[in-house]
Short mmCIF file of C-alpha atoms in Angstrom, two decimals:
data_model
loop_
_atom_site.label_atom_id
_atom_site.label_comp_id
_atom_site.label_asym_id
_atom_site.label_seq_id
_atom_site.Cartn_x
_atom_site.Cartn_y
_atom_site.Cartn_z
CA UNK A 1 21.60 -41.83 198.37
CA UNK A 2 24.24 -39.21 198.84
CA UNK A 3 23.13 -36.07 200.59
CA UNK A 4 23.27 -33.45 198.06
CA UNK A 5 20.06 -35.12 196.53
CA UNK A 6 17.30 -34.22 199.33
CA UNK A 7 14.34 -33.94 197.02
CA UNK A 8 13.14 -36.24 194.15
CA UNK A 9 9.92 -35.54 191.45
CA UNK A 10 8.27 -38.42 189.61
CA UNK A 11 5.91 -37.29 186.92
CA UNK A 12 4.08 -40.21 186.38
CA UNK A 13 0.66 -41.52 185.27
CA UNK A 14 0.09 -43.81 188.30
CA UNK A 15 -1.10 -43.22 191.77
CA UNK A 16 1.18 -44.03 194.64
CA UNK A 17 -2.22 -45.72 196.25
CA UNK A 18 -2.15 -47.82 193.25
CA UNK A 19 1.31 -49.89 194.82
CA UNK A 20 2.45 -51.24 191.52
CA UNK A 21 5.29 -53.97 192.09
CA UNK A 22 7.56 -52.34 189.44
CA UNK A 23 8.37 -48.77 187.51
CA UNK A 24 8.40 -45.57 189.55
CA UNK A 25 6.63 -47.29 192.53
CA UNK A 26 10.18 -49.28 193.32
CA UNK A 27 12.50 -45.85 192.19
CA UNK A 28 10.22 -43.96 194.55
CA UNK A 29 10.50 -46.26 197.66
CA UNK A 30 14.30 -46.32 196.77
CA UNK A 31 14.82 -42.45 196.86
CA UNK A 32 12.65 -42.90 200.32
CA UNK A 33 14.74 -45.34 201.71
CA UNK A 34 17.90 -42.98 200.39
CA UNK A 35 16.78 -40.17 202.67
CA UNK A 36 15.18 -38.25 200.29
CA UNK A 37 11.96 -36.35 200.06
CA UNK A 38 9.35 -37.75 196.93
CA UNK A 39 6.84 -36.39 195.05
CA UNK A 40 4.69 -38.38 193.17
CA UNK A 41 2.94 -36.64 190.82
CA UNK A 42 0.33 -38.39 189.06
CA UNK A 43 -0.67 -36.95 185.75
CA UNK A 44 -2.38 -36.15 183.28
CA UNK A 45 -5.61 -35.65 185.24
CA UNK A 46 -7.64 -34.68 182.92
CA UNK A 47 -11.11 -32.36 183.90
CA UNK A 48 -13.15 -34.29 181.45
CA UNK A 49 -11.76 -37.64 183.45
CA UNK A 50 -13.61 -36.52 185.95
CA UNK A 51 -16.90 -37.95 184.31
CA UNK A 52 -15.01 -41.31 183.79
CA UNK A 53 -14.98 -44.17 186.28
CA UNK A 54 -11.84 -45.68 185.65
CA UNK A 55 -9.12 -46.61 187.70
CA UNK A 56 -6.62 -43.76 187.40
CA UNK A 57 -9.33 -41.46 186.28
CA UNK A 58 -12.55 -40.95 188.22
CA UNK A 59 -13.99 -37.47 190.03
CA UNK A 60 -13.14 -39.33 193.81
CA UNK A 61 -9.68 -40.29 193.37
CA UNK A 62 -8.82 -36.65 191.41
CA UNK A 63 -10.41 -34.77 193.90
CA UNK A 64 -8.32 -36.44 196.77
CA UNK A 65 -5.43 -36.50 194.88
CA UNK A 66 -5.79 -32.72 193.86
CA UNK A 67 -5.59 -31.95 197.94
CA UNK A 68 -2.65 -33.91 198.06
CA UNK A 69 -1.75 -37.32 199.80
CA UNK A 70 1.51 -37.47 202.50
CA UNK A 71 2.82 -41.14 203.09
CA UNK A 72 5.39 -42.14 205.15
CA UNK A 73 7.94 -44.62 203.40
CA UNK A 74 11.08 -45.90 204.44
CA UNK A 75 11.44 -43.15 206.92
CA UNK A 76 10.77 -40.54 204.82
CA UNK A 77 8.05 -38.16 203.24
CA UNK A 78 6.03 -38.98 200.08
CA UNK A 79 3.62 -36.95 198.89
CA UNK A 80 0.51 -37.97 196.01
CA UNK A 81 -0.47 -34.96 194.33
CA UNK A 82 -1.96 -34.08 190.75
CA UNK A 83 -3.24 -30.66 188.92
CA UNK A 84 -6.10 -30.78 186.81
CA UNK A 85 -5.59 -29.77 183.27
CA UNK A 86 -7.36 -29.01 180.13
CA UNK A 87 -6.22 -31.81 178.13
CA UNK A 88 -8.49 -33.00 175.46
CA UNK A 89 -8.82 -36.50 174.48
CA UNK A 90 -6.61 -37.12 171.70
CA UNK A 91 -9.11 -37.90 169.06
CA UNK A 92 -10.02 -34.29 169.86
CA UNK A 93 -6.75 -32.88 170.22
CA UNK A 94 -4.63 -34.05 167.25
CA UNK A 95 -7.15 -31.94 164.95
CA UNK A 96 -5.46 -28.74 167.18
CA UNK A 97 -2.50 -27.20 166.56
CA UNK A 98 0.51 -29.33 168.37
CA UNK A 99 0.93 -26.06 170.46
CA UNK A 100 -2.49 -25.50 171.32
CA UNK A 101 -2.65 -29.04 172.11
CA UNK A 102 0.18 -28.82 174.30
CA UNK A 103 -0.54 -25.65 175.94
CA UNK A 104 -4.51 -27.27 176.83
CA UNK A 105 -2.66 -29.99 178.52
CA UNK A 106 -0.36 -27.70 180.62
CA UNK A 107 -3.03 -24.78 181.80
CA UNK A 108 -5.01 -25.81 184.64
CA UNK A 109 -7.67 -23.20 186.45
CA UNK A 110 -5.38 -24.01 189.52
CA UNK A 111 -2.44 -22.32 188.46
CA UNK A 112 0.41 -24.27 187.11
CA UNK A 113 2.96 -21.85 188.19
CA UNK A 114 1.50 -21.59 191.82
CA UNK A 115 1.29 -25.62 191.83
CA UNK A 116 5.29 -26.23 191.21
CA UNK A 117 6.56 -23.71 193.20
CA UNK A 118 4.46 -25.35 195.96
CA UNK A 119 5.16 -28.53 195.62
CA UNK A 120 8.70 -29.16 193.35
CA UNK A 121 10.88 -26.22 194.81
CA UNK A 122 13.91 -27.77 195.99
CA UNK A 123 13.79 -30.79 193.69
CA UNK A 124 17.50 -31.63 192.66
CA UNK A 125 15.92 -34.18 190.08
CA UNK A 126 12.70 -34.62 188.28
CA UNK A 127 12.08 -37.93 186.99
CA UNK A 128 9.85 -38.27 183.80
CA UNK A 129 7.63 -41.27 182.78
CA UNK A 130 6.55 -42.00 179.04
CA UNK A 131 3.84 -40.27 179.68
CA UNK A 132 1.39 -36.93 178.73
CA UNK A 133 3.96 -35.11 181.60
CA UNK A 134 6.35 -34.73 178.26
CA UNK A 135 4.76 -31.09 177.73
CA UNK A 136 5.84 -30.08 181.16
CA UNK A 137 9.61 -30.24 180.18
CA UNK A 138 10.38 -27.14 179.19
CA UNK A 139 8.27 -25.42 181.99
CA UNK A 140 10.18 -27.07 184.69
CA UNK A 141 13.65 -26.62 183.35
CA UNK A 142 12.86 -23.19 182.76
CA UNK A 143 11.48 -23.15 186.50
CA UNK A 144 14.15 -25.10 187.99
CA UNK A 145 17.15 -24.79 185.82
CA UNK A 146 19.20 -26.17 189.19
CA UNK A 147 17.56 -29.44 189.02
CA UNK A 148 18.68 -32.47 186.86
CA UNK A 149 16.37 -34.30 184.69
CA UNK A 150 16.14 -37.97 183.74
CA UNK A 151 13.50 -39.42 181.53
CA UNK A 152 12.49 -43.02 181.69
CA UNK A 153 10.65 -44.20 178.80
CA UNK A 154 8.62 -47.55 179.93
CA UNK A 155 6.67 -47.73 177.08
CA UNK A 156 8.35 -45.23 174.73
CA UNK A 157 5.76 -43.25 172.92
CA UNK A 158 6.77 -43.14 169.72
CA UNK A 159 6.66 -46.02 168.54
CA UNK A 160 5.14 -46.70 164.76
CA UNK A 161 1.87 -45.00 164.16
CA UNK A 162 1.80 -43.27 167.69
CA UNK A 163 0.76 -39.76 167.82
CA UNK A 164 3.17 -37.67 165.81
CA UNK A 165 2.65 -34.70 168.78
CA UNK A 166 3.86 -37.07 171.41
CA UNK A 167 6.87 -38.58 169.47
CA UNK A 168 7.52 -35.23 168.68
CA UNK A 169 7.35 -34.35 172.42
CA UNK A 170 9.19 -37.26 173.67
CA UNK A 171 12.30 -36.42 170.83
CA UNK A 172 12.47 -33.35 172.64
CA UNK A 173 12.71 -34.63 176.34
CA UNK A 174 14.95 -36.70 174.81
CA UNK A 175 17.49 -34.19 173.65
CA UNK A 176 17.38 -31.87 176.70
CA UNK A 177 17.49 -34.49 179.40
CA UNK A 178 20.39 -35.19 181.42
CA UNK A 179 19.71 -39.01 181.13
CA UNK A 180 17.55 -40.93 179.29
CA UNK A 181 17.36 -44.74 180.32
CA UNK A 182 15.79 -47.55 178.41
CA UNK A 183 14.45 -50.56 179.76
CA UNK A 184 15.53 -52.98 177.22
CA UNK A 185 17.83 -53.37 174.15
CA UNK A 186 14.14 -53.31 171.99
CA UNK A 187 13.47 -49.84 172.77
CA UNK A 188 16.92 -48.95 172.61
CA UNK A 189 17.10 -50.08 169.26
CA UNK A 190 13.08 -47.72 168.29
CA UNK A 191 14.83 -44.54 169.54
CA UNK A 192 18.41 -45.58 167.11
CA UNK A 193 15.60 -46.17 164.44
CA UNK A 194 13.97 -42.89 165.01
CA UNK A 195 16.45 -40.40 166.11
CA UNK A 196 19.36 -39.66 163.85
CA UNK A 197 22.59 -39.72 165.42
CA UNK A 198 20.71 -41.01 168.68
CA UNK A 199 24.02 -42.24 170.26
CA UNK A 200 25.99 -38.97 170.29
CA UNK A 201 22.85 -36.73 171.02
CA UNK A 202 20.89 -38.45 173.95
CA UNK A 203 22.81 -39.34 177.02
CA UNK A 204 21.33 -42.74 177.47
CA UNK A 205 21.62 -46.07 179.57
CA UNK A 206 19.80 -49.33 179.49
CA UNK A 207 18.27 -50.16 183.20
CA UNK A 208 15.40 -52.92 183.09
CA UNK A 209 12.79 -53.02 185.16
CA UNK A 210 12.71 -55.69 187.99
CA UNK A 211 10.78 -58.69 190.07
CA UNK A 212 10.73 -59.29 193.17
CA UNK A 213 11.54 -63.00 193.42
CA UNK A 214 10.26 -64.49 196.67
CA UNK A 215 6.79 -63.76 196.80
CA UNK A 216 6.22 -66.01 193.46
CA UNK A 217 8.08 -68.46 195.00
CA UNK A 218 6.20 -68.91 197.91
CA UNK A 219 3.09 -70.81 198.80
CA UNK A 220 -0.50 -68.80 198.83
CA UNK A 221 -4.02 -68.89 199.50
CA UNK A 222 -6.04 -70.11 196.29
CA UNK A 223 -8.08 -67.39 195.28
CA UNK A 224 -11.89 -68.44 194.90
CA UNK A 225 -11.53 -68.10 190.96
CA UNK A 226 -8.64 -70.55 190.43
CA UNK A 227 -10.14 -72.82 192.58
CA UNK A 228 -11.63 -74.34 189.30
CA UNK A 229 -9.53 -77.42 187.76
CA UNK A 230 -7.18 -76.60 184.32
CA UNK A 231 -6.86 -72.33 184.93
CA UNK A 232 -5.49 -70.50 182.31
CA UNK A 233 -4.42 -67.08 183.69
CA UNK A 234 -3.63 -63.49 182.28
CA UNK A 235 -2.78 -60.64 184.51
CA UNK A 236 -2.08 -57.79 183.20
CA UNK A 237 -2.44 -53.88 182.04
CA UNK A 238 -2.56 -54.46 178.05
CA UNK A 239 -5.41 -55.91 176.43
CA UNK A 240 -6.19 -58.74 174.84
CA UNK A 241 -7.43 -60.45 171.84
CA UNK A 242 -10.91 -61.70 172.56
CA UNK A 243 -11.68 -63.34 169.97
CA UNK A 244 -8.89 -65.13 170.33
CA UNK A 245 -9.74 -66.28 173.85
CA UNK A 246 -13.92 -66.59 172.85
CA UNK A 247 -12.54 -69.39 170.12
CA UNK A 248 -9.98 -70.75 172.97
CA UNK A 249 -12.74 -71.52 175.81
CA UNK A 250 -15.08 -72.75 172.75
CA UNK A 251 -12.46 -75.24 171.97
CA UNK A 252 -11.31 -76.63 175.30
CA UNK A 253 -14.62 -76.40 177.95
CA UNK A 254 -12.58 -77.92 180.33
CA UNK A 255 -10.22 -75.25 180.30
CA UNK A 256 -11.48 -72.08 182.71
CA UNK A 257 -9.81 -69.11 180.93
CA UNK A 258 -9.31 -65.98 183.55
CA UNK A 259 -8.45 -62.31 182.29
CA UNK A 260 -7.44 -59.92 185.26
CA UNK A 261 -7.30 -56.63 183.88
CA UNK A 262 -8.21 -53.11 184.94
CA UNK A 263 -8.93 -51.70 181.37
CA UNK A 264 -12.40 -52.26 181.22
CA UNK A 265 -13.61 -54.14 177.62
CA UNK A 266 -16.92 -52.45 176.14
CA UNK A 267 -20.13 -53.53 176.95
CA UNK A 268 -20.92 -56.29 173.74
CA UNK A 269 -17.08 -57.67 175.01
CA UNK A 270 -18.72 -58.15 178.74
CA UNK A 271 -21.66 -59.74 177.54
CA UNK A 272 -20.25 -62.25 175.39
CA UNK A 273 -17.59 -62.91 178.63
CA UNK A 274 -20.57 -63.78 180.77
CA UNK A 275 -22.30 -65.90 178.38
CA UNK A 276 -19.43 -68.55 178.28
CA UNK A 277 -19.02 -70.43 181.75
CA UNK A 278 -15.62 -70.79 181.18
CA UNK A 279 -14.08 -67.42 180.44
CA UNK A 280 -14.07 -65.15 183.32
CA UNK A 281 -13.19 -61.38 183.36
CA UNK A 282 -12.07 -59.64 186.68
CA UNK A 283 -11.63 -55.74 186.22
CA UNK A 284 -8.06 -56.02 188.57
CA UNK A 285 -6.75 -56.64 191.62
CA UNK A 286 -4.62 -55.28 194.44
CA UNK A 287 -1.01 -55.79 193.18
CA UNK A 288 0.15 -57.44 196.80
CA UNK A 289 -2.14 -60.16 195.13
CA UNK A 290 -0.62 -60.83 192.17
CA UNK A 291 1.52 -63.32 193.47
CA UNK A 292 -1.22 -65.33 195.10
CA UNK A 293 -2.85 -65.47 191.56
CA UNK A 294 0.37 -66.32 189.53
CA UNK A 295 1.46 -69.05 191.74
CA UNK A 296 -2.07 -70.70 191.74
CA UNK A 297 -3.19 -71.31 188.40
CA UNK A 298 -2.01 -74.03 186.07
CA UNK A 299 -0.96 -71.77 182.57
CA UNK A 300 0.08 -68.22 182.32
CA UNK A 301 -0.91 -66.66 179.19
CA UNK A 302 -0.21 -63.38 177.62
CA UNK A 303 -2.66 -63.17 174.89
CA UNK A 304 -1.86 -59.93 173.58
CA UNK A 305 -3.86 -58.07 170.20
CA UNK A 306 -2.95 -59.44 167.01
CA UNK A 307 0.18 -57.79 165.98
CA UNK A 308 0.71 -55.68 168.57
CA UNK A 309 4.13 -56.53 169.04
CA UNK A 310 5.11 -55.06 165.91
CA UNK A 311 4.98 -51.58 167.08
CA UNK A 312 5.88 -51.71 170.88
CA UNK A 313 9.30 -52.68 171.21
CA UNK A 314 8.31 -53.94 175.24
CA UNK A 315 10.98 -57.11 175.50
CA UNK A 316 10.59 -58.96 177.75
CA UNK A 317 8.57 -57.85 180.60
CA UNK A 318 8.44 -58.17 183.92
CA UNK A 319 4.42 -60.32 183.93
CA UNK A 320 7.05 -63.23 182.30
CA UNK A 321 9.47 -62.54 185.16
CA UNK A 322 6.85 -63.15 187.39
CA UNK A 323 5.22 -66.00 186.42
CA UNK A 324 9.33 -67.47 185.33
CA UNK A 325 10.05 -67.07 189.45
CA UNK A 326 6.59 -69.15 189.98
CA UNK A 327 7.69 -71.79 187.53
CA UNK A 328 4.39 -71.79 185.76
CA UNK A 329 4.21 -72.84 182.02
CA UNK A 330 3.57 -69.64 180.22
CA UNK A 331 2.41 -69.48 176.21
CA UNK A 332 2.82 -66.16 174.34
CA UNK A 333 0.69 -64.90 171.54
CA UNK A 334 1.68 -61.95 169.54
CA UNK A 335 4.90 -61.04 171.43
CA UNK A 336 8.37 -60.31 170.96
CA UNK A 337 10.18 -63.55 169.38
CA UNK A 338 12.78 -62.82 171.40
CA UNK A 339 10.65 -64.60 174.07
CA UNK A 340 11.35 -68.46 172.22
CA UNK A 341 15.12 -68.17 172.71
CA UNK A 342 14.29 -68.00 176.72
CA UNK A 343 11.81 -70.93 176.70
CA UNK A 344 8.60 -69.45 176.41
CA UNK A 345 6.37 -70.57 173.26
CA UNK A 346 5.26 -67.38 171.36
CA UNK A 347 2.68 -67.69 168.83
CA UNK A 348 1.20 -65.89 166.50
CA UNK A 349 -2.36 -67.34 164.92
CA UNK A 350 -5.25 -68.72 166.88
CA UNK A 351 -4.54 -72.48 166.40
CA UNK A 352 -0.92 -72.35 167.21
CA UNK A 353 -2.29 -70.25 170.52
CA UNK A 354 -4.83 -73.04 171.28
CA UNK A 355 -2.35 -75.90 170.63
CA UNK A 356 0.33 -74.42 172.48
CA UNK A 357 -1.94 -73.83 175.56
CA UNK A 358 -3.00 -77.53 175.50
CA UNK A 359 0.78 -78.95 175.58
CA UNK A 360 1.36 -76.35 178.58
CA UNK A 361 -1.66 -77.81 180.29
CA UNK A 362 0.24 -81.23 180.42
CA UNK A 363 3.07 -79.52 182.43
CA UNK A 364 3.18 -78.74 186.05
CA UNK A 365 6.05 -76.89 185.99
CA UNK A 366 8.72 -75.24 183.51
CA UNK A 367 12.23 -73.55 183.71
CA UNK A 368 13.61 -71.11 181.76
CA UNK A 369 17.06 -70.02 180.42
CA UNK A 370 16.86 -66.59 181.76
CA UNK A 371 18.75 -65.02 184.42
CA UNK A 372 16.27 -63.70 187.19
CA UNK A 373 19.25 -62.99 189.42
CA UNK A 374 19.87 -59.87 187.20
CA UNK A 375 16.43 -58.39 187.15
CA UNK A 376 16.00 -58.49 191.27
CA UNK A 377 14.65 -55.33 192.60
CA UNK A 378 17.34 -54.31 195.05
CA UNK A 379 19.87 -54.65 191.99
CA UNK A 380 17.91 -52.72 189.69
CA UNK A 381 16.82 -49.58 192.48
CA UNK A 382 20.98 -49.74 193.15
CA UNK A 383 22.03 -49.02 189.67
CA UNK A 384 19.09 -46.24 189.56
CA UNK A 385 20.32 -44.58 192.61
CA UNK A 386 23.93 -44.59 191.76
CA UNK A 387 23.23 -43.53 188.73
CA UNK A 388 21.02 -40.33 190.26
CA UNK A 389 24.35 -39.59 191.86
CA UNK A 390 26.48 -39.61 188.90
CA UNK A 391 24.45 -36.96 187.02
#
C-alpha cells in the first residue's frame, strides 16, 4: 500500500472475531499487511439486540465490542469497535418516517460525534459494506471531507421488494462515493436496472470476491458428523428450504443430510430436524473449519428458498468456489442459471432437487469449467489495494 494511505475504516456488519474467509475480513488483513492502520467497525448494533442471542447480536459480544478490541495483524493495528444505536427493527421502522428511521439508527446515548472523532480521525478511506452503515454516509463525509469513500455492495440492498428506505439509502451512497465496486456482472446489471444513467453517474468497477484454494485441496480430519456414510452437506449464511430437505431425507434414508448454518430456524423447524435421524442441523462453525467439512462429505448442496434467486442477483459465490477447489459434486436448487453453464446442476422443484442429488451421490469427484485461478485471494486483495491507490 503506498504511504499516503495510513488509516483504513470498514463499516461492516461482521465482527473481526468472527474470521470470515472472504469480504472485508481479506480487504482488512490486506490494508494490514499494506502498513496501514484498520478499523473494523461492526454495525448496526442495535440496543434492542442486546436481548437477542444471536451470533452478531447478543448483550456479551456488544458489550466487549462497545470497549473496543485491538488485534495485531500483519504487523499492524486493528481495532473491533461498534456504537450502540437506536435502530428499530424494520417491521417497526418502515411505519416511521424514512428520516426518523434513519436518524434512530444513527443517534446512540454514546455520542456519535464523540465516537468518530475517537476512533476514524485520520482515516484517508472509509470502506462501506451493503449494510444498515448506509445512513452514516453523509455524517462522515461531512466529518471527514479529506477522506475517500468506496462502497462495496456484497449483497446489494436493493434488490426487488427490499426496503424502499434502504434502496433509497444505498442510491445515495451510490452517487456520492468515490468508487463503487460490484462483485459480479449480476449485480452490476440490478444497479443498470435500477439507477438511470448508472454508467455515467456511479464511478464503478467489478472486483469478485475470492477463495483461498489450498486449504480445500488438502487432506483433513473427518469431523464426527460426516463420519456417517452418503453426507449431503450445506454450509452456509442463507437459509434454506426445509421442506425441501424434510421431503429429501424422507426419500433417501440412506442419505444423512447436514445443514451448517448460524441463522437459527424457529423452534417447530428444530423439532421436526430432530425427529428425522437423518437430517442434522448444526447452528455454525469456526470458519478455519470450513474446509475440513467441505472436503469430507460426499455432495455439496446449496438448497436455497424457493425462488430466492429471483431477487438477489448473488452469481456465483464463493461456497461453489469452495467446494469447486475440493472437487466435490455440488447440486443447486433455486440459484442463478448461470451456475449450469459452469457444470453445476441447478434445479428448481423438489423432484429435480432429489434426483439430481442421487446422480451426484454416484460421483466421487467432479470438475468444473470455471477458472479458480482468477478468483485467488492474493489476486483479488491486489486489485483492491491498487485500486485504494488510484482514488
Amino acid at each position: 500500500m503506498s504511504a499516503q494511505i495510513n488509516k483504513v475504516v470498514f463499516l461492516t456488519v461482521h465482527s473481526w472475531i468472527s474470521n470470515r474467509q472472504g469480504g472485508f475480513h481479506k480487504f482488512a488483513e490486506a490494508c494490514c499487511n499494506g502498513g496501514a492502520e484498520v478499523v473494523f467497525f461492526s454495525f448496526p448494533r442495535p440496543y434492542y439486540s442486546l436481548f437477542q442471542h444471536q451470533e452478531l447480536y447478543n448483550r456479551k459480544s456488544i458489550a466487549t465490542l462497545a470497549k473496543g478490541i485491538r488485534y495485531e495483524v500483519g504487523g499492524s493495528t486493528l481495532t473491533n469497535v461498534t456504537l450502540p444505536t437506536l435502530k428499530l427493527p424494520d417491521a417497526v421502522g418502515k411505519r416511521l418516517p424514512d428520516a426518523v428511521a434513519d436518524a434512530l439508527e444513527r443517534f446512540s446515548f454514546g455520542g456519535l460525534g464523540r465516537f468518530a472523532d475517537r476512533y476514524f480521525s485520520g482515516a484517508d478511506v472509509f470502506i462501506i459494506e451493503s449494510c444498515g452503515a448506509v445512513v452514516l454516509f453523509d455524517f462522515l463525509k461531512k466529518r471527514f471531507p479529506q477522506a475517500k469513500f468506496v462502497y462495496r455492495p456484497s449483497d446489494p440492498l436493493m434488490y426487488d421488494g427490499a426496503l424502499a428506505r434502504r434502496a433509497k439509502a444505498e442510491e445515495h451512497v451510490m452517487l456520492g462515493a468515490d468508487m463503487t465496486l460490484v462483485v459480479n456482472d449480476e449485480g452490476l446489471a440490478l444497479y443498470r436496472r435500477k439507477i438511470p444513467q448508472f454508467d455515467t453517474r456511479v464511478r464503478h468497477a467489478v472486483l469478485p470476491n475470492g477463495v483461498d484454494i489450498a486449504p480445500y485441496r488438502a487432506r483433513h480430519d473427518v469431523p464426527e458428523p460426516l463420519k456417517k456414510s452418503h453426507t449431503v452437506l450445506y454450509v452456509g449464511a442463507w437459509e434454506v428450504e426445509w421442506e425441501l430437505l424434510f421431503e429429501t431425507a424422507a426419500r433417501r434414508r440412506d442419505f444423512n443430510y447436514i445443514v451448517v448454518c448460524p441463522n437459527f430456524p424457529d423452534e417447530k423447524i428444530r423439532r421436526r430436524v430432530g425427529d428425522i435421524p437423518n437430517l442434522t442441523y448444526i447452528p455454525g462453525i469456526r470458519p478455519e473449519e470450513v474446509p475440513a467439512w467441505i472436503t469430507n462429505c460426499d455432495v455439496v448442496m446449496v438448497p436455497y428458498v424457493t425462488d430466492f434467486y429471483k431477487n438477489r442477483p448473488l452469481g456465483i459465490t464463493a461456497k461453489y468456489y469452495q467446494a469447486m477447489a475440493a472437487g466435490k459434486p455440488i447440486v443447486a436448487y433455486c440459484d442463478t442459471p448461470k451456475l449450469a453453464e459452469v457444470g453445476v446442476p441447478v434445479t428448481y422443484g423438489y423432484e429435480d432437487f432429489m434426483r439430481a442429488v442421487e446422480n451426484a451421490m454416484e460421483r466421487h469427484e467432479a470438475q468444473y469449467s470455471f477458472d479458480l485461478s482468477d478468483r485467488e485471494w492474493p489476486r483479488i486483495t491486489q486489485r483492491f489495494l491498487e485500486i485504494l491507490r488510484e482514488l
